Short mmCIF file of C-alpha atoms in Angstrom, two decimals:
data_model
loop_
_atom_site.label_atom_id
_atom_site.label_comp_id
_atom_site.label_asym_id
_atom_site.label_seq_id
_atom_site.Cartn_x
_atom_site.Cartn_y
_atom_site.Cartn_z
CA UNK A 51 -32.77 -29.91 -55.68
CA UNK A 52 -31.57 -27.01 -53.58
CA UNK A 53 -28.44 -27.05 -51.49
CA UNK A 54 -27.46 -24.25 -49.18
CA UNK A 55 -24.44 -24.07 -46.94
CA UNK A 56 -24.57 -21.53 -44.15
CA UNK A 57 -21.48 -22.42 -42.17
CA UNK A 58 -19.87 -25.38 -40.56
CA UNK A 59 -18.85 -24.69 -37.02
CA UNK A 60 -18.50 -27.74 -34.90
CA UNK A 61 -17.50 -28.38 -31.32
CA UNK A 62 -16.57 -31.82 -30.26
CA UNK A 63 -17.31 -32.49 -26.62
CA UNK A 64 -16.70 -35.71 -24.76
CA UNK A 65 -19.05 -36.26 -21.84
CA UNK A 66 -17.38 -37.63 -18.75
CA UNK A 67 -20.06 -36.91 -16.21
CA UNK A 68 -23.49 -35.41 -16.66
CA UNK A 69 -23.17 -32.74 -13.97
CA UNK A 70 -19.74 -31.54 -15.11
CA UNK A 71 -21.01 -31.37 -18.67
CA UNK A 72 -24.10 -29.38 -17.74
CA UNK A 73 -22.16 -26.83 -15.69
CA UNK A 74 -19.72 -26.43 -18.57
CA UNK A 75 -22.60 -25.91 -20.98
CA UNK A 76 -24.21 -23.36 -18.66
CA UNK A 77 -21.01 -21.34 -18.56
CA UNK A 78 -20.38 -21.39 -22.29
CA UNK A 79 -23.88 -21.51 -23.69
CA UNK A 80 -23.72 -18.01 -25.12
CA UNK A 81 -20.94 -19.07 -27.43
CA UNK A 82 -21.87 -22.68 -28.02
CA UNK A 83 -25.48 -22.19 -29.06
CA UNK A 84 -24.37 -20.98 -32.49
CA UNK A 85 -22.35 -24.12 -33.13
CA UNK A 86 -23.10 -27.65 -34.01
CA UNK A 87 -22.17 -29.80 -31.07
CA UNK A 88 -20.68 -33.18 -31.78
CA UNK A 89 -21.24 -35.23 -28.66
CA UNK A 90 -19.28 -38.26 -27.61
CA UNK A 91 -19.98 -40.38 -24.63
CA UNK A 92 -23.22 -41.24 -22.94
CA UNK A 93 -26.13 -38.87 -23.59
CA UNK A 94 -28.51 -39.04 -20.66
CA UNK A 95 -32.17 -37.89 -20.87
CA UNK A 96 -31.29 -34.83 -18.80
CA UNK A 97 -28.73 -33.75 -21.38
CA UNK A 98 -31.19 -34.37 -24.19
CA UNK A 99 -33.76 -32.25 -22.42
CA UNK A 100 -31.19 -29.50 -21.83
CA UNK A 101 -30.37 -29.33 -25.53
CA UNK A 102 -34.01 -29.25 -26.48
CA UNK A 103 -34.78 -26.53 -24.00
CA UNK A 104 -31.95 -24.29 -25.18
CA UNK A 105 -32.53 -25.05 -28.85
CA UNK A 106 -29.02 -26.32 -29.58
CA UNK A 107 -28.29 -28.61 -32.50
CA UNK A 108 -26.21 -31.63 -31.77
CA UNK A 109 -25.12 -34.78 -33.44
CA UNK A 110 -23.53 -38.01 -32.32
CA UNK A 111 -22.29 -39.08 -35.69
CA UNK A 112 -19.87 -36.88 -37.49
CA UNK A 113 -17.06 -37.52 -39.87
CA UNK A 114 -15.03 -34.45 -40.59
CA UNK A 115 -11.96 -36.21 -41.89
CA UNK A 116 -8.45 -35.86 -40.60
CA UNK A 117 -7.47 -32.87 -42.70
CA UNK A 118 -9.77 -30.34 -41.22
CA UNK A 119 -10.13 -31.82 -37.80
CA UNK A 120 -8.37 -29.68 -35.29
CA UNK A 121 -8.50 -30.36 -31.65
CA UNK A 122 -9.63 -27.27 -29.84
CA UNK A 123 -8.78 -27.19 -26.20
CA UNK A 124 -11.15 -24.99 -24.30
CA UNK A 125 -9.47 -23.80 -21.17
CA UNK A 126 -11.28 -21.93 -18.46
CA UNK A 127 -9.69 -18.54 -18.12
CA UNK A 128 -8.03 -18.38 -14.72
CA UNK A 129 -6.14 -15.11 -14.96
CA UNK A 130 -5.82 -13.12 -11.76
CA UNK A 131 -5.24 -9.39 -11.76
CA UNK A 132 -3.63 -7.36 -8.99
CA UNK A 133 -3.89 -3.61 -9.40
CA UNK A 134 -2.92 -2.53 -5.90
CA UNK A 135 0.60 -1.84 -4.78
CA UNK A 136 2.30 -4.92 -3.35
CA UNK A 137 3.91 -3.59 -0.21
CA UNK A 138 6.82 -4.77 1.87
CA UNK A 139 5.99 -7.85 3.92
CA UNK A 140 3.20 -9.06 1.65
CA UNK A 141 3.62 -12.64 0.48
CA UNK A 142 1.28 -13.47 -2.37
CA UNK A 143 0.91 -16.97 -3.77
CA UNK A 144 -1.08 -17.43 -6.96
CA UNK A 145 -1.84 -20.78 -8.58
CA UNK A 146 -3.02 -19.34 -11.90
CA UNK A 147 -1.71 -16.79 -14.37
CA UNK A 148 -1.17 -13.32 -12.95
CA UNK A 149 -1.20 -9.78 -14.25
CA UNK A 150 0.25 -7.14 -11.91
CA UNK A 151 -0.53 -3.53 -12.83
CA UNK A 152 1.30 -1.85 -9.97
CA UNK A 153 4.69 -1.69 -8.30
CA UNK A 154 6.13 -4.57 -6.31
CA UNK A 155 7.98 -2.88 -3.47
CA UNK A 156 11.16 -3.94 -1.76
CA UNK A 157 10.50 -6.65 0.82
CA UNK A 158 7.44 -8.06 -0.97
CA UNK A 159 7.31 -11.61 -2.30
CA UNK A 160 5.27 -12.98 -5.15
CA UNK A 161 4.98 -16.65 -6.06
CA UNK A 162 3.16 -17.53 -9.27
CA UNK A 163 2.57 -21.01 -10.64
CA UNK A 164 1.32 -19.75 -14.00
CA UNK A 165 2.52 -17.08 -16.38
CA UNK A 166 3.27 -13.60 -15.14
CA UNK A 167 3.10 -10.08 -16.52
CA UNK A 168 4.21 -7.12 -14.42
CA UNK A 169 3.76 -3.71 -15.98
CA UNK A 170 5.51 -1.66 -13.29
CA UNK A 171 8.84 -1.63 -11.52
CA UNK A 172 9.82 -4.56 -9.33
CA UNK A 173 11.93 -4.03 -6.22
CA UNK A 174 10.93 -7.20 -4.40
CA UNK A 175 11.22 -10.91 -5.11
CA UNK A 176 9.25 -12.79 -7.74
CA UNK A 177 9.11 -16.52 -8.33
CA UNK A 178 7.40 -17.63 -11.51
CA UNK A 179 6.94 -21.23 -12.60
CA UNK A 180 5.01 -20.61 -15.81
CA UNK A 181 6.16 -20.80 -19.40
CA UNK A 182 6.14 -17.11 -19.96
CA UNK A 183 7.00 -13.93 -18.12
CA UNK A 184 7.00 -10.27 -19.12
CA UNK A 185 8.81 -7.86 -16.81
CA UNK A 186 10.20 -4.40 -16.78
CA UNK A 187 13.93 -4.07 -16.33
CA UNK A 188 14.34 -3.91 -12.56
CA UNK A 189 17.91 -3.92 -11.28
CA UNK A 190 16.89 -4.19 -7.63
CA UNK A 191 14.57 -7.16 -8.07
CA UNK A 192 15.25 -10.82 -7.49
CA UNK A 193 13.57 -12.72 -10.31
CA UNK A 194 13.45 -16.50 -10.19
CA UNK A 195 11.97 -18.20 -13.25
CA UNK A 196 11.41 -21.95 -13.08
CA UNK A 197 14.02 -22.28 -10.37
CA UNK A 198 16.66 -20.23 -12.17
CA UNK A 199 17.59 -16.79 -10.95
CA UNK A 200 17.56 -14.33 -13.83
CA UNK A 201 20.61 -12.14 -13.86
CA UNK A 202 19.48 -8.51 -13.78
CA UNK A 203 22.13 -7.51 -16.32
CA UNK A 204 20.46 -9.73 -18.94
CA UNK A 205 17.36 -7.57 -18.85
CA UNK A 206 18.35 -4.73 -21.10
CA UNK A 207 15.32 -3.14 -22.65
CA UNK A 208 12.53 -1.48 -20.76
CA UNK A 209 10.39 -4.60 -21.15
CA UNK A 210 11.65 -8.14 -21.40
CA UNK A 211 10.00 -11.34 -22.48
CA UNK A 212 11.25 -14.45 -20.75
CA UNK A 213 10.17 -17.79 -22.15
CA UNK A 214 10.76 -21.31 -20.87
CA UNK A 215 10.40 -23.87 -23.66
CA UNK A 216 11.06 -27.02 -21.65
CA UNK A 217 14.81 -27.09 -21.49
CA UNK A 218 16.05 -23.56 -21.98
CA UNK A 219 15.16 -20.06 -20.90
CA UNK A 220 15.09 -17.43 -23.61
CA UNK A 221 15.21 -13.76 -22.70
CA UNK A 222 14.27 -11.37 -25.45
CA UNK A 223 13.93 -7.62 -25.09
CA UNK A 224 10.85 -5.91 -26.42
CA UNK A 225 11.91 -3.02 -28.60
CA UNK A 226 8.67 -1.13 -28.56
CA UNK A 227 7.03 -0.39 -25.28
CA UNK A 228 3.67 -2.13 -25.17
CA UNK A 229 0.67 0.11 -24.84
CA UNK A 230 -1.47 -1.01 -21.95
CA UNK A 231 -5.06 -0.20 -22.58
CA UNK B 1421 -16.55 15.20 16.60
CA UNK B 1422 -12.82 15.45 16.20
CA UNK B 1423 -10.43 13.82 13.77
CA UNK B 1424 -8.04 11.14 15.00
CA UNK B 1425 -4.60 11.05 13.40
CA UNK B 1426 -2.12 8.28 14.13
CA UNK B 1427 1.53 9.13 13.59
CA UNK B 1428 3.37 6.02 12.46
CA UNK B 1429 6.69 5.13 10.89
CA UNK B 1430 7.52 1.45 11.29
CA UNK B 1431 11.16 2.17 11.96
CA UNK B 1432 12.21 3.79 15.22
CA UNK B 1433 14.08 7.05 15.58
CA UNK B 1434 12.78 8.77 12.47
CA UNK B 1435 11.00 11.52 14.37
CA UNK B 1436 7.47 10.35 15.18
CA UNK B 1437 7.41 11.85 18.66
CA UNK B 1438 9.07 15.07 17.53
CA UNK B 1439 6.52 15.36 14.75
CA UNK B 1440 3.66 14.66 17.17
CA UNK B 1441 4.83 17.32 19.63
CA UNK B 1442 5.38 19.95 16.94
CA UNK B 1443 2.16 19.29 15.05
CA UNK B 1444 0.27 19.32 18.36
CA UNK B 1445 1.51 22.82 19.12
CA UNK B 1446 1.16 23.90 15.49
CA UNK B 1447 -2.51 22.90 15.27
CA UNK B 1448 -3.19 24.35 18.73
CA UNK B 1449 -1.72 27.65 17.51
CA UNK B 1450 -4.35 27.64 14.77
CA UNK B 1451 -6.93 27.81 17.54
CA UNK B 1452 -8.03 24.17 17.49
CA UNK B 1453 -8.34 22.02 20.59
CA UNK B 1454 -5.76 19.27 20.40
CA UNK B 1455 -5.07 16.15 22.44
CA UNK B 1456 -1.73 14.40 22.10
CA UNK B 1457 -1.81 10.77 23.20
CA UNK B 1458 1.42 8.86 23.75
CA UNK B 1459 0.81 5.22 22.85
CA UNK B 1460 4.42 4.19 23.42
CA UNK B 1461 3.70 2.39 26.67
CA UNK B 1462 6.75 1.66 28.74
CA UNK B 1463 8.88 4.15 26.84
CA UNK B 1464 7.13 7.43 27.18
CA UNK B 1465 8.87 10.38 25.57
CA UNK B 1466 6.22 12.85 24.53
CA UNK B 1467 6.05 14.43 28.00
CA UNK B 1468 9.79 15.19 27.79
CA UNK B 1469 9.47 16.79 24.38
CA UNK B 1470 6.76 19.09 25.70
CA UNK B 1471 8.60 19.80 28.94
CA UNK B 1472 5.91 18.16 31.07
CA UNK B 1473 7.89 15.28 32.58
CA UNK B 1474 7.20 16.13 36.19
CA UNK B 1475 3.52 16.85 35.72
CA UNK B 1476 2.42 13.31 34.87
CA UNK B 1477 0.37 11.88 37.73
CA UNK B 1478 -2.23 9.81 35.89
CA UNK B 1479 -1.56 8.21 32.52
CA UNK B 1480 -3.69 6.60 29.82
CA UNK B 1481 -3.64 3.19 31.53
CA UNK B 1482 -5.22 4.75 34.62
CA UNK B 1483 -7.93 6.24 32.42
CA UNK B 1484 -8.56 2.99 30.58
CA UNK B 1485 -8.83 1.09 33.87
CA UNK B 1486 -11.17 3.77 35.29
CA UNK B 1487 -8.71 4.58 38.06
CA UNK B 1488 -8.74 8.19 36.97
CA UNK B 1489 -11.04 10.39 34.94
CA UNK B 1490 -10.01 11.65 31.52
CA UNK B 1491 -10.04 15.27 32.74
CA UNK B 1492 -7.74 14.37 35.63
CA UNK B 1493 -5.21 12.67 33.40
CA UNK B 1494 -5.06 15.28 30.64
CA UNK B 1495 -2.14 17.63 31.21
CA UNK B 1496 -2.37 21.14 29.84
CA UNK B 1497 0.66 22.22 27.84
CA UNK B 1498 2.85 25.05 29.05
CA UNK B 1499 3.23 26.32 25.51
CA UNK B 1500 -0.37 26.55 24.37
CA UNK B 1501 -3.63 26.44 26.28
CA UNK B 1502 -5.40 24.53 23.49
CA UNK B 1503 -3.02 21.59 23.76
CA UNK B 1504 -3.40 18.70 26.18
CA UNK B 1505 -1.25 15.63 26.69
CA UNK B 1506 -2.37 12.18 27.73
CA UNK B 1507 0.85 10.48 28.77
CA UNK B 1508 1.76 6.84 28.36
CA UNK B 1509 2.39 4.64 31.34
CA UNK B 1510 6.05 4.28 32.15
CA UNK B 1511 5.62 1.22 34.37
CA UNK B 1512 3.21 -0.92 32.33
CA UNK B 1513 4.00 -2.27 28.88
CA UNK B 1514 2.04 -2.68 25.65
CA UNK B 1515 0.42 -5.93 26.76
CA UNK B 1516 -2.09 -4.05 28.96
CA UNK B 1517 -3.79 -2.53 25.91
CA UNK B 1518 -7.19 -4.05 25.21
CA UNK B 1519 -9.13 -3.23 22.06
CA UNK B 1520 -12.40 -2.36 23.79
CA UNK B 1521 -10.72 0.02 26.25
CA UNK B 1522 -8.72 1.72 23.51
CA UNK B 1523 -11.91 2.23 21.53
CA UNK B 1524 -13.67 3.76 24.54
CA UNK B 1525 -10.74 6.07 25.25
CA UNK B 1526 -10.50 7.29 21.67
CA UNK B 1527 -14.27 7.78 21.43
CA UNK B 1528 -14.31 9.97 24.52
CA UNK B 1529 -11.28 11.96 23.31
CA UNK B 1530 -12.97 12.47 19.95
CA UNK B 1531 -15.94 14.07 21.68
CA UNK B 1532 -13.79 16.51 23.66
CA UNK B 1533 -11.25 17.64 21.07
CA UNK B 1534 -11.03 18.90 17.49
CA UNK B 1535 -7.85 16.97 16.78
CA UNK B 1536 -6.59 13.83 18.50
CA UNK B 1537 -3.01 12.91 17.64
CA UNK B 1538 -1.83 9.42 18.57
CA UNK B 1539 1.90 8.89 18.77
CA UNK B 1540 2.46 5.27 17.79
CA UNK B 1541 5.32 3.17 19.14
CA UNK B 1542 8.06 2.03 16.76
CA UNK B 1543 7.68 -1.40 15.25
CA UNK B 1544 4.56 -3.15 14.03
CA UNK B 1545 3.62 -5.10 17.15
CA UNK B 1546 0.40 -5.05 19.16
CA UNK B 1547 0.99 -1.52 20.48
CA UNK B 1548 1.16 -0.25 16.92
CA UNK B 1549 -1.97 -2.13 15.90
CA UNK B 1550 -3.93 -0.67 18.80
CA UNK B 1551 -2.81 2.83 17.82
CA UNK B 1552 -3.98 2.61 14.22
CA UNK B 1553 -7.12 0.58 14.92
CA UNK B 1554 -9.49 3.50 15.49
CA UNK B 1555 -7.62 6.28 13.69
CA UNK B 1556 -9.34 8.19 10.89
CA UNK B 1557 -6.11 8.94 9.08
CA UNK B 1558 -2.44 8.19 9.48
CA UNK B 1559 0.59 10.40 9.13
CA UNK B 1560 3.56 8.35 8.01
CA UNK B 1561 6.95 9.76 8.99
CA UNK B 1562 9.97 8.60 7.00
CA UNK B 1563 13.59 9.56 6.68
CA UNK B 1564 15.05 9.62 3.18
CA UNK B 1565 16.77 6.26 3.50
CA UNK B 1566 15.85 2.82 2.23
CA UNK B 1567 15.38 1.05 5.57
CA UNK B 1568 12.97 3.68 6.83
CA UNK B 1569 11.01 3.53 3.59
CA UNK B 1570 10.72 -0.23 3.58
CA UNK B 1571 9.50 -0.25 7.19
CA UNK B 1572 7.01 2.49 6.43
CA UNK B 1573 5.81 0.51 3.43
CA UNK B 1574 5.16 -2.48 5.68
CA UNK B 1575 3.40 -0.29 8.24
CA UNK B 1576 1.15 1.18 5.53
CA UNK B 1577 0.30 -2.35 4.43
CA UNK B 1578 -0.78 -3.20 7.98
CA UNK B 1579 -2.88 -0.04 8.23
CA UNK B 1580 -4.64 -1.01 5.00
CA UNK B 1581 -5.29 -4.49 6.32
CA UNK B 1582 -6.11 -4.06 9.99
CA UNK B 1583 -7.47 -0.59 10.62
CA UNK B 1584 -11.14 -0.45 11.58
CA UNK B 1585 -11.99 1.94 8.74
CA UNK B 1586 -10.40 -0.45 6.24
CA UNK B 1587 -12.48 -3.29 7.68
CA UNK B 1588 -15.61 -1.16 7.24
CA UNK B 1589 -14.58 -0.63 3.60
CA UNK B 1590 -13.97 3.06 4.14
CA UNK B 1591 -10.87 4.74 2.73
CA UNK B 1592 -8.01 5.27 5.16
CA UNK B 1593 -6.15 8.47 4.38
CA UNK B 1594 -2.39 8.23 4.60
CA UNK B 1595 -0.15 11.28 4.54
CA UNK B 1596 3.58 11.35 4.16
CA UNK B 1597 6.00 13.50 6.12
CA UNK B 1598 9.61 13.25 4.98
CA UNK B 1599 11.80 14.17 7.90
CA UNK B 1600 15.48 15.02 8.21
CA UNK B 1601 16.10 15.96 4.59
CA UNK B 1602 19.65 17.07 4.04
CA UNK B 1603 19.49 19.42 1.02
CA UNK B 1604 23.22 19.21 0.32
CA UNK B 1605 23.07 15.42 0.13
CA UNK B 1606 19.93 15.39 -2.04
CA UNK B 1607 21.56 17.80 -4.47
CA UNK B 1608 24.71 15.69 -4.64
CA UNK B 1609 22.60 12.58 -5.24
CA UNK B 1610 23.59 10.79 -2.03
CA UNK B 1611 20.13 10.95 -0.52
CA UNK B 1612 16.84 9.74 -1.95
CA UNK B 1613 14.74 12.64 -3.12
CA UNK B 1614 11.08 13.01 -2.30
CA UNK B 1615 9.95 12.04 -5.79
CA UNK B 1616 11.51 8.57 -5.44
CA UNK B 1617 9.97 8.11 -1.99
CA UNK B 1618 6.52 9.11 -3.19
CA UNK B 1619 6.79 6.72 -6.10
CA UNK B 1620 7.58 3.81 -3.79
CA UNK B 1621 5.03 4.56 -1.08
CA UNK B 1622 2.24 5.97 -3.28
CA UNK B 1623 0.58 8.15 -0.61
CA UNK B 1624 -0.15 11.87 -0.41
CA UNK B 1625 2.67 14.19 0.54
CA UNK B 1626 1.93 16.30 3.60
CA UNK B 1627 5.26 17.99 4.05
CA UNK B 1628 9.02 17.90 3.90
CA UNK B 1629 11.13 18.78 6.89
CA UNK B 1630 14.80 19.68 6.49
CA UNK B 1631 17.45 18.49 8.90
CA UNK B 1632 17.89 21.03 11.67
CA UNK B 1633 20.37 21.07 14.54
CA UNK B 1634 17.93 23.01 16.67
CA UNK B 1635 15.73 19.87 16.98
CA UNK B 1636 18.13 18.17 19.38
CA UNK B 1637 18.38 21.22 21.54
CA UNK B 1638 14.63 21.73 21.58
CA UNK B 1639 13.94 18.10 22.54
CA UNK B 1640 16.36 18.35 25.42
CA UNK B 1641 14.86 21.55 26.74
CA UNK B 1642 11.27 20.44 26.24
CA UNK B 1643 10.49 23.31 23.92
CA UNK B 1644 9.42 22.01 20.49
CA UNK B 1645 11.24 23.55 17.57
CA UNK B 1646 8.04 25.03 16.10
CA UNK B 1647 8.23 27.68 18.84
CA UNK B 1648 11.63 28.76 17.58
CA UNK B 1649 11.18 31.45 14.92
CA UNK B 1650 14.67 30.89 13.52
CA UNK B 1651 14.28 27.16 12.88
CA UNK B 1652 13.75 25.95 9.31
CA UNK B 1653 12.29 22.67 10.61
CA UNK B 1654 9.92 24.65 12.82
CA UNK B 1655 8.72 26.61 9.79
CA UNK B 1656 8.12 23.33 7.95
CA UNK B 1657 6.07 21.99 10.88
CA UNK B 1658 4.07 25.20 10.88
CA UNK B 1659 3.22 24.72 7.20
CA UNK B 1660 2.16 21.12 7.85
CA UNK B 1661 -0.05 22.17 10.76
CA UNK B 1662 -1.78 24.70 8.54
CA UNK B 1663 -2.33 22.05 5.88
CA UNK B 1664 -3.87 19.75 8.50
CA UNK B 1665 -6.23 22.57 9.46
CA UNK B 1666 -7.47 22.78 5.90
CA UNK B 1667 -5.39 25.69 4.66
CA UNK B 1668 -3.67 25.21 1.34
CA UNK B 1669 -0.04 26.08 1.82
CA UNK B 1670 2.26 25.68 -1.19
CA UNK B 1671 5.09 23.20 -0.89
CA UNK B 1672 8.48 24.75 -0.42
CA UNK B 1673 11.52 23.26 -2.02
CA UNK B 1674 13.44 22.37 1.12
CA UNK B 1675 15.59 20.05 -0.95
CA UNK B 1676 17.13 22.90 -2.91
CA UNK B 1677 20.62 23.37 -1.65
CA UNK B 1678 22.44 26.65 -1.96
CA UNK B 1679 26.04 26.18 -0.99
CA UNK B 1680 27.66 28.98 1.07
CA UNK B 1681 30.25 29.62 -1.62
CA UNK B 1682 27.49 30.05 -4.19
CA UNK B 1683 25.80 32.55 -1.88
CA UNK B 1684 29.03 34.54 -1.69
CA UNK B 1685 29.24 34.57 -5.49
CA UNK B 1686 25.63 35.68 -5.84
CA UNK B 1687 26.10 38.44 -3.30
CA UNK B 1688 29.25 39.64 -5.04
CA UNK B 1689 27.22 40.15 -8.20
CA UNK B 1690 25.19 42.83 -6.48
CA UNK B 1691 28.11 44.73 -5.11
#
């Protein structure tokens, strides 16, 4: 008898609707085709055909045990990037995470529902409702994080990490200046 | 085909009209044919600055409404034969401007002249939008103070959003003129210096003009300061005009302040 183990890489996917599942597969097929797919839910003929066509291995019966089973949450990346100067009078509302690579001038307003990183000076107003924020020390700015205005004097280092862990806001300076690629 | 420059500032009173009048004469002195167009309908000033207040018979509204020909309405400057003024209407206001007519006017001016300089009204209302709509480039005039810079920032944002060239996905050039720099105050740290302003606005520097008492006098007499050989502001406008005509003129440090007492000390060293 010969036994060979190449690797065990498994994705567990629960099918809610056929169309949603197929669009998800289309988007992630490059990565997923090298994995064993553990399917839960109803497998329609269309899905079966899709797997056959793309030569993907799948199983409906898998017992990996509790020890090694780790739930992997695949989240669609919804990061937005702004690399132009945000000028006075501009009012930008972003539902996702945001990376700003330019200055936010006095009189500009930025509202972000997700996390926020600003790599340049802020003179305007920013409202961030995410869990995480990284800003340069900007004495002229008005920074509101999850409804709390951050006192400018608390931002001491050149860059500051501001985290909201559910019931408190933690501001920690970053000693070394990050290198932006 | 000429180039159309719009002179904008956002805030009023920073020296748009003065800049327009001086650059008009400066470029005309370089031998280029220049048309100055006053877009500040209802509050026309450019004719006063050029000393042409009693010569205005037809204005730009007459031309746009075909009540007068362009040649009839253009007034030749007393100071330079290459410079013509198209005055604003003093009786009508900005609401008479219509996009199509503005486009037609600017197109016909572009055919006749090498440089067309549009003097925008203060503010960012419809009159301003019509001025920048068909301009090839804008000259942003600011004073070294925060309110002027914020208003200019807003105006630049509107140019980037609404100008026809921006809509056609072509780059819109924006040049910065910093007006009324007081060297003594910059040196003492009471006035923003040009480096800070450039960092906020992020556009190309065209020139720096020092504060000059002769400006007031020259506006009142209708003789732009560029014609005055003694004026430091006039010399700065001359350098800017040359830059606009494609000559590379080095920037002078107008912000460097030499106090009179220091001058006395320096002079005493040589005695």
